């Protein structure tokens, strides 16, 4: 079945097996291998992408269900010459080790910051209605869908906090 | 994953007709795809119901009507839910991850399948997956399995957090089928396993969930507490949704629903009744726990859940009946 | 001794004696600092290419099939039915397919036993199709019949128990010494099995070209992996090339060639087309090596002053029949505590569970949980502060073999760590409460044996004055790209970005590979030696000596002569460095030391444990890159959190299979389990006996003892002594009072 996807601002037409996940379309059909497969069951977060601006696990998505969708992947947020503030911060803070979960962490963080800006609470928020205060614990809870077996967690969160400060300053 | 025919639903009646004919509906797909990849479910026909809309949250009769396709994240973040039904918001936020909550839907969450490890392994005997094959969980590693509502054929636990809060809130499910529309108390949507654990709901053939109806917010304070093996992104060992009113030091209303321990989101009205009129304190919690847990059937690894649930009741009641911060 | 071949400038060093601290005399000033990884920009853009991602044309997809019996034989596989399914190209069984991955440094094929089945989950076939979806479906529906045999799966009751002679050690008279102690503890500890669970699943792409096999894989030790793969396929090593430029985590799980690599190679040869095989996450659990469960009995006795006089560390582990590996549980104990009367016993139960092998810090990772909790119990029994008890027991020489230590800063780590952590605020047992949470502090010593492995690297000074480092070493997230560029830059007077590091190609000079925390020091030493060769050659060209030559910022200086490096290079210079272990490892006890401090909160109602603060302080000789070294410490400490609180493979008691074989069931720590950590490195230490760069391993020291600090903190917080790890809520709450709502 043929579907159209807008990925990182570019239109793609792909003929897909009905069973193919969005993740495998990215990795196999479009050679966008920045999005990683760690578990294929929504248990690790390595495949996180933005679908219409929201973070999802691309492994738990049938490609055919997303005909016409607008998708952002790690390849779409920065370039070698002009890294995204999150990407810069991950490099500077050593917010990774092996690098395999990194694209997922970054895409998840990007959407998580938007969610917080929109006032979304988390399970550990003291108040469900107050403006979220993105403490280290708050970032941790909101990022817990992204596993990192190298366990770069402390520095991943430092990277996110640093990038957030820079992104806010730039506004 | 087995090959299937794929259709986008053109309307509610299309979805009804196809599901009556044996098709499987897919919305968020966060659990169904998981199961299809392992061939635990092998639908011949998959009907994508996302075109149906039903993604609105609207005030209705003093309560809320939550469309079947409202995403878990949107429901948890909705201002009226956060304000009036904090137990629901918390329950949703305690479940899965930010990514999954963005995709998973209200109806899909209700209809998700158990995470029993033996249900998930096609090389195991499982009466839920393969009726009549037996239950490897009974004498297996059943730490995550249920202790209430179980049978000698199945001890699977219902994994939802959201449904637990909704059951405590007396939510109803709006369904539409070939025989028209009806509402089912959410508690009654689920069947107990008995000798047919594969039959999980009371939906009739062709019936499609269109919404969850939340009654007007109850009086009293609300909480959702969840105990799990890691701090986040894990299923409950035990959880409780509690809504309790206190007047003059005595409990005047109580709703307690439990997750992680029941074959379905678990609520026991007799246990709640045991709280009514009681003075706030540990004795009240003991009274409710005694009633609730009298029916518990444990299978080795999950034996701790009974005592853990008792402690959760204490913790919830103390939080709900203590002085406000 | 150092041999220099002037013709080739190659330098070989056998580590027989202490080496001068030559790196301290270099002036570029780039070594040791917090330099960002050079490959970082690729990783954050998703542009670093992992095993399954290499663009190889005309790929077919292979999916492995597992055994669903514990022991017996594959009677028949319905190949014909599978071949009728859409897209299926081949169904292959038997032949070279592996029972389980090779053990680390095996350099030979692991067992190839088909049609026999030795454990539930063993790979028995690979299905190849034109697409992943077609291969997966055919694999899932493949009809297999078996002849089943009885099998034992419980290590406690196994009828075959081996007692390797070298691991049964008795010194003095333990029974008498133990009886005579002023204070004794006798405790039985258990740890559950663990798994590496690297985020990148095992994956291989195999392509044949005129009888030569090229494999893109996710592997840690390429020279061994080439030997293993060649042996498995019946090829000379010269016919095998492996690429692994980026490895998405290893932790021991990718030390040896694994079933997917041989399946890909076999299938590609059979169908005459490149094949990719990626293990499903469940298969990574089912058919790669686990860390064994352990049962450990610790008996400690001390005199009235807290001095340990008698010590017994007895353990039972398990493995599959035919695997020579057994977890060296008591390894750390030999480096930590003395006493005249000692007993070590080590039992290996043969069971038909998935094979056991090395997982991060084999030995110490689980042995020190029991040891360091038992020492805490002894301190409690003797009424002595646990830091103080450890300080009173610092050995002057290594307890085993009475060898002198090469460098041992355990005492300093304990004292400095205690001061930094605020150990003096530790209260008595169950004395601190914050709302519903009990709060407590715990300590444990850290030790991890240090090993140097033979390693070769080539360093080339290019005509433009830049440099290239080439070795088959891997970077599994450890920071190899960074530290090798720093060592070469420091030695050659260059900016690190002027050094290109080429790794992960088995055609390059053979290194130690990544494993056992020996990669950085072994491979780093080889790079150091190669640079020594280059420096000597440059000195010769400049008419001076290597000792007189100063290289800085691309300029060579000798006396009052200064020349740009590029001016003396002509067509470039190349040298090979070759390090070999020697006498120092027999003459000295060489290990990394440290101390862990943890503050935990235990929920009074539910027994949930949260780590609130954690500090690890480590002495590892020279620090090559503070940033990546600290990241390694964080990783180890967090693995400690996992093994203390949540990680546990659950084997079915009937058939031995791993029941929780996915990342929802096996709980590696997630973000919220982990607070900001304090990792402190003693930056002024050097280990002259370890290697010519005076650096020791750090990847595993951080886990060694970490879980014990948490276990001990749980005891201090709430008075519950957990002896069965992980300390999940059910192991704690039954012992906590709750019904007064206080």
Short mmCIF file of N, CA, C and O in Angstrom, two decimals, chain C residues 135-217:
data_model
loop_
_atom_site.label_atom_id
_atom_site.label_comp_id
_atom_site.label_asym_id
_atom_site.label_seq_id
_atom_site.Cartn_x
_atom_site.Cartn_y
_atom_site.Cartn_z
N UNK C 135 10.01 -12.71 7.06
CA UNK C 135 10.89 -13.61 7.82
C UNK C 135 10.36 -13.82 9.23
O UNK C 135 10.34 -14.94 9.75
N UNK C 136 9.89 -12.73 9.84
CA UNK C 136 9.40 -12.83 11.21
C UNK C 136 8.18 -13.75 11.28
O UNK C 136 8.08 -14.61 12.16
N UNK C 137 7.26 -13.57 10.35
CA UNK C 137 6.05 -14.41 10.38
C UNK C 137 6.40 -15.88 10.15
O UNK C 137 5.88 -16.77 10.85
N UNK C 138 7.27 -16.13 9.21
CA UNK C 138 7.64 -17.53 8.95
C UNK C 138 8.36 -18.13 10.15
O UNK C 138 8.16 -19.30 10.49
N UNK C 139 9.17 -17.34 10.81
CA UNK C 139 9.88 -17.84 12.00
C UNK C 139 8.88 -18.12 13.12
O UNK C 139 9.00 -19.12 13.83
N UNK C 140 7.90 -17.22 13.25
CA UNK C 140 6.94 -17.40 14.34
C UNK C 140 6.04 -18.61 14.13
O UNK C 140 5.57 -19.20 15.10
N UNK C 141 5.82 -18.97 12.89
CA UNK C 141 4.89 -20.06 12.64
C UNK C 141 5.61 -21.35 12.24
O UNK C 141 4.97 -22.34 11.90
N UNK C 142 6.92 -21.33 12.29
CA UNK C 142 7.69 -22.52 11.90
C UNK C 142 7.29 -23.70 12.79
O UNK C 142 7.32 -23.59 14.02
N UNK C 143 6.93 -24.80 12.15
CA UNK C 143 6.54 -25.97 12.94
C UNK C 143 7.77 -26.83 13.24
O UNK C 143 8.46 -27.28 12.33
N UNK C 144 7.98 -27.04 14.52
CA UNK C 144 9.15 -27.80 14.97
C UNK C 144 8.66 -28.91 15.88
O UNK C 144 7.81 -28.68 16.73
N UNK C 145 9.17 -30.12 15.68
CA UNK C 145 8.84 -31.19 16.62
C UNK C 145 10.14 -31.63 17.31
O UNK C 145 11.22 -31.53 16.73
N UNK C 146 9.99 -32.11 18.52
CA UNK C 146 11.15 -32.42 19.35
C UNK C 146 11.03 -33.81 19.95
O UNK C 146 9.93 -34.33 20.13
N UNK C 147 12.16 -34.35 20.33
CA UNK C 147 12.19 -35.45 21.28
C UNK C 147 12.70 -34.84 22.57
O UNK C 147 13.79 -34.27 22.60
N UNK C 148 11.91 -34.94 23.62
CA UNK C 148 12.28 -34.25 24.86
C UNK C 148 13.00 -35.18 25.83
O UNK C 148 12.67 -36.37 25.93
N UNK C 149 13.94 -34.63 26.54
CA UNK C 149 14.63 -35.37 27.60
C UNK C 149 14.45 -34.60 28.90
O UNK C 149 14.15 -33.41 28.90
N UNK C 150 14.66 -35.30 29.99
CA UNK C 150 14.56 -34.66 31.30
C UNK C 150 15.75 -33.72 31.49
O UNK C 150 16.85 -34.00 31.06
N UNK C 151 15.50 -32.63 32.19
CA UNK C 151 16.58 -31.69 32.41
C UNK C 151 16.47 -31.05 33.79
O UNK C 151 15.37 -30.81 34.28
N UNK C 152 17.62 -30.80 34.38
CA UNK C 152 17.62 -30.09 35.66
C UNK C 152 17.81 -28.60 35.40
O UNK C 152 18.66 -28.22 34.60
N UNK C 153 17.04 -27.79 36.09
CA UNK C 153 17.14 -26.34 35.89
C UNK C 153 17.38 -25.57 37.19
O UNK C 153 17.54 -24.36 37.17
N UNK C 154 17.37 -26.26 38.31
CA UNK C 154 17.49 -25.57 39.59
C UNK C 154 18.90 -25.73 40.18
O UNK C 154 19.30 -26.85 40.52
N UNK C 155 19.65 -24.65 40.27
CA UNK C 155 21.03 -24.76 40.79
C UNK C 155 21.09 -25.30 42.21
O UNK C 155 22.07 -25.94 42.59
N UNK C 156 20.05 -25.06 42.99
CA UNK C 156 20.10 -25.49 44.38
C UNK C 156 20.07 -27.01 44.51
O UNK C 156 20.68 -27.58 45.41
N UNK C 157 19.33 -27.65 43.61
CA UNK C 157 19.15 -29.10 43.73
C UNK C 157 19.87 -29.88 42.63
O UNK C 157 19.70 -31.10 42.54
N UNK C 158 20.66 -29.20 41.81
CA UNK C 158 21.31 -29.86 40.68
C UNK C 158 22.14 -31.05 41.14
O UNK C 158 22.81 -30.99 42.17
N UNK C 159 22.10 -32.12 40.37
CA UNK C 159 22.84 -33.30 40.79
C UNK C 159 24.31 -33.21 40.38
O UNK C 159 25.16 -33.84 40.99
N UNK C 160 24.61 -32.43 39.35
CA UNK C 160 26.01 -32.26 38.96
C UNK C 160 26.51 -30.93 39.49
O UNK C 160 26.05 -29.87 39.06
N UNK C 161 27.44 -31.00 40.42
CA UNK C 161 28.03 -29.80 40.99
C UNK C 161 29.54 -29.95 40.94
O UNK C 161 30.08 -30.90 41.50
N UNK C 162 30.19 -29.05 40.24
CA UNK C 162 31.64 -29.12 40.13
C UNK C 162 32.29 -28.16 41.12
O UNK C 162 31.74 -27.11 41.42
N UNK C 163 33.46 -28.59 41.59
CA UNK C 163 34.20 -27.75 42.53
C UNK C 163 35.60 -27.53 41.96
O UNK C 163 36.51 -28.30 42.28
N UNK C 164 35.77 -26.51 41.12
CA UNK C 164 37.08 -26.30 40.48
C UNK C 164 38.18 -26.19 41.55
O UNK C 164 38.05 -25.41 42.50
N UNK C 165 39.23 -26.97 41.37
CA UNK C 165 40.24 -27.11 42.41
C UNK C 165 40.89 -25.77 42.78
O UNK C 165 41.09 -25.47 43.95
N UNK C 166 41.18 -24.96 41.77
CA UNK C 166 41.92 -23.74 42.07
C UNK C 166 41.08 -22.73 42.87
O UNK C 166 41.61 -21.77 43.43
N UNK C 167 39.79 -22.97 42.94
CA UNK C 167 38.94 -22.02 43.66
C UNK C 167 38.56 -22.51 45.06
O UNK C 167 37.76 -21.89 45.74
N UNK C 168 39.12 -23.66 45.48
CA UNK C 168 38.88 -24.13 46.85
C UNK C 168 40.15 -23.81 47.63
O UNK C 168 41.18 -24.43 47.42
N UNK C 169 40.07 -22.83 48.50
CA UNK C 169 41.28 -22.34 49.16
C UNK C 169 41.06 -22.35 50.67
O UNK C 169 40.06 -21.81 51.15
N UNK C 170 41.98 -22.96 51.37
CA UNK C 170 41.90 -22.95 52.84
C UNK C 170 43.27 -22.52 53.36
O UNK C 170 44.28 -23.10 52.99
N UNK C 171 43.30 -21.46 54.14
CA UNK C 171 44.55 -21.05 54.79
C UNK C 171 44.30 -21.02 56.28
O UNK C 171 43.25 -20.57 56.71
N UNK C 172 45.25 -21.47 57.05
CA UNK C 172 45.08 -21.53 58.49
C UNK C 172 44.02 -22.54 58.86
O UNK C 172 43.78 -23.51 58.14
N UNK C 173 43.34 -22.28 59.96
CA UNK C 173 42.29 -23.18 60.43
C UNK C 173 41.03 -22.35 60.58
O UNK C 173 40.80 -21.71 61.61
N UNK C 174 40.24 -22.33 59.52
CA UNK C 174 39.10 -21.42 59.54
C UNK C 174 38.14 -21.71 60.68
O UNK C 174 37.72 -20.80 61.40
N UNK C 175 37.77 -22.97 60.84
CA UNK C 175 36.75 -23.29 61.86
C UNK C 175 37.18 -22.82 63.24
O UNK C 175 36.40 -22.20 63.96
N UNK C 176 38.44 -23.10 63.57
CA UNK C 176 38.94 -22.69 64.88
C UNK C 176 39.01 -21.17 64.97
O UNK C 176 38.60 -20.56 65.95
N UNK C 177 39.53 -20.54 63.91
CA UNK C 177 39.67 -19.09 63.92
C UNK C 177 38.33 -18.40 64.04
O UNK C 177 38.18 -17.40 64.75
N UNK C 178 37.34 -18.94 63.34
CA UNK C 178 36.00 -18.33 63.39
C UNK C 178 35.42 -18.42 64.79
O UNK C 178 34.87 -17.45 65.33
N UNK C 179 35.58 -19.60 65.40
CA UNK C 179 35.08 -19.81 66.77
C UNK C 179 35.72 -18.84 67.75
O UNK C 179 35.08 -18.36 68.68
N UNK C 180 37.00 -18.55 67.50
CA UNK C 180 37.77 -17.77 68.47
C UNK C 180 37.48 -16.27 68.37
O UNK C 180 37.92 -15.50 69.22
N UNK C 181 36.76 -15.85 67.36
CA UNK C 181 36.55 -14.43 67.18
C UNK C 181 35.73 -13.80 68.29
O UNK C 181 34.91 -14.47 68.93
N UNK C 182 35.96 -12.52 68.53
CA UNK C 182 35.18 -11.79 69.54
C UNK C 182 33.76 -11.55 69.01
O UNK C 182 32.80 -11.53 69.76
N UNK C 183 33.67 -11.32 67.72
CA UNK C 183 32.35 -11.12 67.08
C UNK C 183 32.32 -11.93 65.81
O UNK C 183 33.31 -11.99 65.09
N UNK C 184 31.18 -12.55 65.55
CA UNK C 184 31.07 -13.34 64.33
C UNK C 184 29.77 -13.01 63.60
O UNK C 184 28.78 -12.66 64.24
N UNK C 185 29.81 -13.13 62.33
CA UNK C 185 28.56 -13.16 61.58
C UNK C 185 28.62 -14.33 60.61
O UNK C 185 29.68 -14.70 60.10
N UNK C 186 27.45 -14.91 60.38
CA UNK C 186 27.32 -16.06 59.48
C UNK C 186 26.04 -15.82 58.70
O UNK C 186 24.95 -15.88 59.26
N UNK C 187 26.16 -15.46 57.46
CA UNK C 187 24.97 -15.03 56.72
C UNK C 187 24.96 -15.62 55.32
O UNK C 187 25.99 -15.74 54.67
N UNK C 188 23.76 -15.96 54.88
CA UNK C 188 23.57 -16.52 53.54
C UNK C 188 22.94 -15.45 52.65
O UNK C 188 21.88 -14.92 52.97
N UNK C 189 23.61 -15.15 51.58
CA UNK C 189 23.13 -14.14 50.63
C UNK C 189 22.77 -14.79 49.30
O UNK C 189 23.38 -15.81 48.91
N UNK C 190 21.81 -14.19 48.62
CA UNK C 190 21.48 -14.63 47.27
C UNK C 190 21.41 -13.42 46.34
O UNK C 190 20.91 -12.37 46.74
N UNK C 191 21.91 -13.58 45.14
CA UNK C 191 21.65 -12.57 44.11
C UNK C 191 21.00 -13.28 42.93
O UNK C 191 21.33 -14.42 42.62
N UNK C 192 20.07 -12.60 42.31
CA UNK C 192 19.35 -13.17 41.16
C UNK C 192 20.18 -12.96 39.90
O UNK C 192 21.06 -12.10 39.85
N UNK C 193 19.90 -13.73 38.86
CA UNK C 193 20.66 -13.54 37.61
C UNK C 193 20.39 -12.18 36.96
O UNK C 193 19.30 -11.62 37.12
N UNK C 194 21.38 -11.70 36.25
CA UNK C 194 21.28 -10.41 35.56
C UNK C 194 21.54 -10.60 34.07
O UNK C 194 22.06 -11.63 33.65
N UNK C 195 21.24 -9.56 33.31
CA UNK C 195 21.60 -9.60 31.90
C UNK C 195 22.13 -8.24 31.46
O UNK C 195 21.81 -7.22 32.08
N UNK C 196 22.95 -8.26 30.42
CA UNK C 196 23.59 -7.01 29.98
C UNK C 196 22.57 -6.03 29.43
O UNK C 196 22.62 -4.84 29.74
N UNK C 197 21.69 -6.52 28.56
CA UNK C 197 20.62 -5.67 28.01
C UNK C 197 21.12 -4.36 27.42
O UNK C 197 20.55 -3.30 27.67
N UNK C 198 22.17 -4.43 26.61
CA UNK C 198 22.59 -3.24 25.88
C UNK C 198 21.42 -2.73 25.05
O UNK C 198 20.59 -3.51 24.59
N UNK C 199 21.34 -1.42 24.86
CA UNK C 199 20.19 -0.87 24.14
C UNK C 199 20.15 -1.33 22.69
O UNK C 199 19.09 -1.49 22.10
N UNK C 200 21.33 -1.51 22.09
CA UNK C 200 21.34 -2.02 20.72
C UNK C 200 21.28 -3.54 20.78
O UNK C 200 22.20 -4.18 21.31
N UNK C 201 20.24 -4.15 20.22
CA UNK C 201 20.19 -5.61 20.22
C UNK C 201 21.33 -6.17 19.37
O UNK C 201 21.85 -5.49 18.48
N UNK C 202 21.69 -7.42 19.63
CA UNK C 202 22.72 -8.07 18.82
C UNK C 202 22.26 -8.09 17.37
O UNK C 202 21.14 -8.49 17.07
N UNK C 203 23.15 -7.67 16.47
CA UNK C 203 22.77 -7.55 15.07
C UNK C 203 23.99 -7.80 14.20
O UNK C 203 25.11 -7.40 14.56
N UNK C 204 23.78 -8.47 13.09
CA UNK C 204 24.88 -8.71 12.15
C UNK C 204 24.37 -8.65 10.71
O UNK C 204 23.27 -9.11 10.41
N UNK C 205 25.22 -8.09 9.86
CA UNK C 205 25.00 -8.18 8.41
C UNK C 205 26.20 -8.94 7.87
O UNK C 205 27.35 -8.59 8.16
N UNK C 206 25.92 -10.00 7.08
CA UNK C 206 27.02 -10.80 6.52
C UNK C 206 26.99 -10.73 5.00
O UNK C 206 25.92 -10.80 4.39
N UNK C 207 28.17 -10.57 4.43
CA UNK C 207 28.28 -10.56 2.97
C UNK C 207 29.51 -11.36 2.57
O UNK C 207 30.58 -11.23 3.17
N UNK C 208 29.35 -12.18 1.57
CA UNK C 208 30.47 -12.98 1.07
C UNK C 208 30.95 -12.40 -0.26
O UNK C 208 30.15 -11.98 -1.09
N UNK C 209 32.25 -12.38 -0.42
CA UNK C 209 32.81 -11.94 -1.69
C UNK C 209 34.01 -12.83 -1.99
O UNK C 209 35.04 -12.74 -1.32
N UNK C 210 33.85 -13.70 -2.95
CA UNK C 210 34.92 -14.61 -3.37
C UNK C 210 35.55 -15.36 -2.20
O UNK C 210 36.77 -15.35 -2.01
N UNK C 211 34.67 -15.95 -1.40
CA UNK C 211 35.17 -16.79 -0.32
C UNK C 211 35.59 -16.03 0.93
O UNK C 211 36.01 -16.62 1.91
N UNK C 212 35.48 -14.70 0.88
CA UNK C 212 35.84 -13.92 2.07
C UNK C 212 34.56 -13.39 2.70
O UNK C 212 33.67 -12.89 2.01
N UNK C 213 34.49 -13.52 3.99
CA UNK C 213 33.29 -13.12 4.74
C UNK C 213 33.51 -11.76 5.38
O UNK C 213 34.47 -11.55 6.12
N UNK C 214 32.59 -10.86 5.08
CA UNK C 214 32.63 -9.53 5.70
C UNK C 214 31.40 -9.41 6.58
O UNK C 214 30.28 -9.68 6.14
N UNK C 215 31.60 -9.01 7.81
CA UNK C 215 30.48 -8.95 8.75
C UNK C 215 30.46 -7.60 9.46
O UNK C 215 31.48 -7.16 9.99
N UNK C 216 29.29 -6.97 9.44
CA UNK C 216 29.09 -5.77 10.24
C UNK C 216 28.35 -6.22 11.49
O UNK C 216 27.22 -6.74 11.38
N UNK C 217 28.96 -6.10 12.62
CA UNK C 217 28.37 -6.65 13.83
C UNK C 217 28.51 -5.70 15.00
O UNK C 217 29.17 -4.67 14.91
#
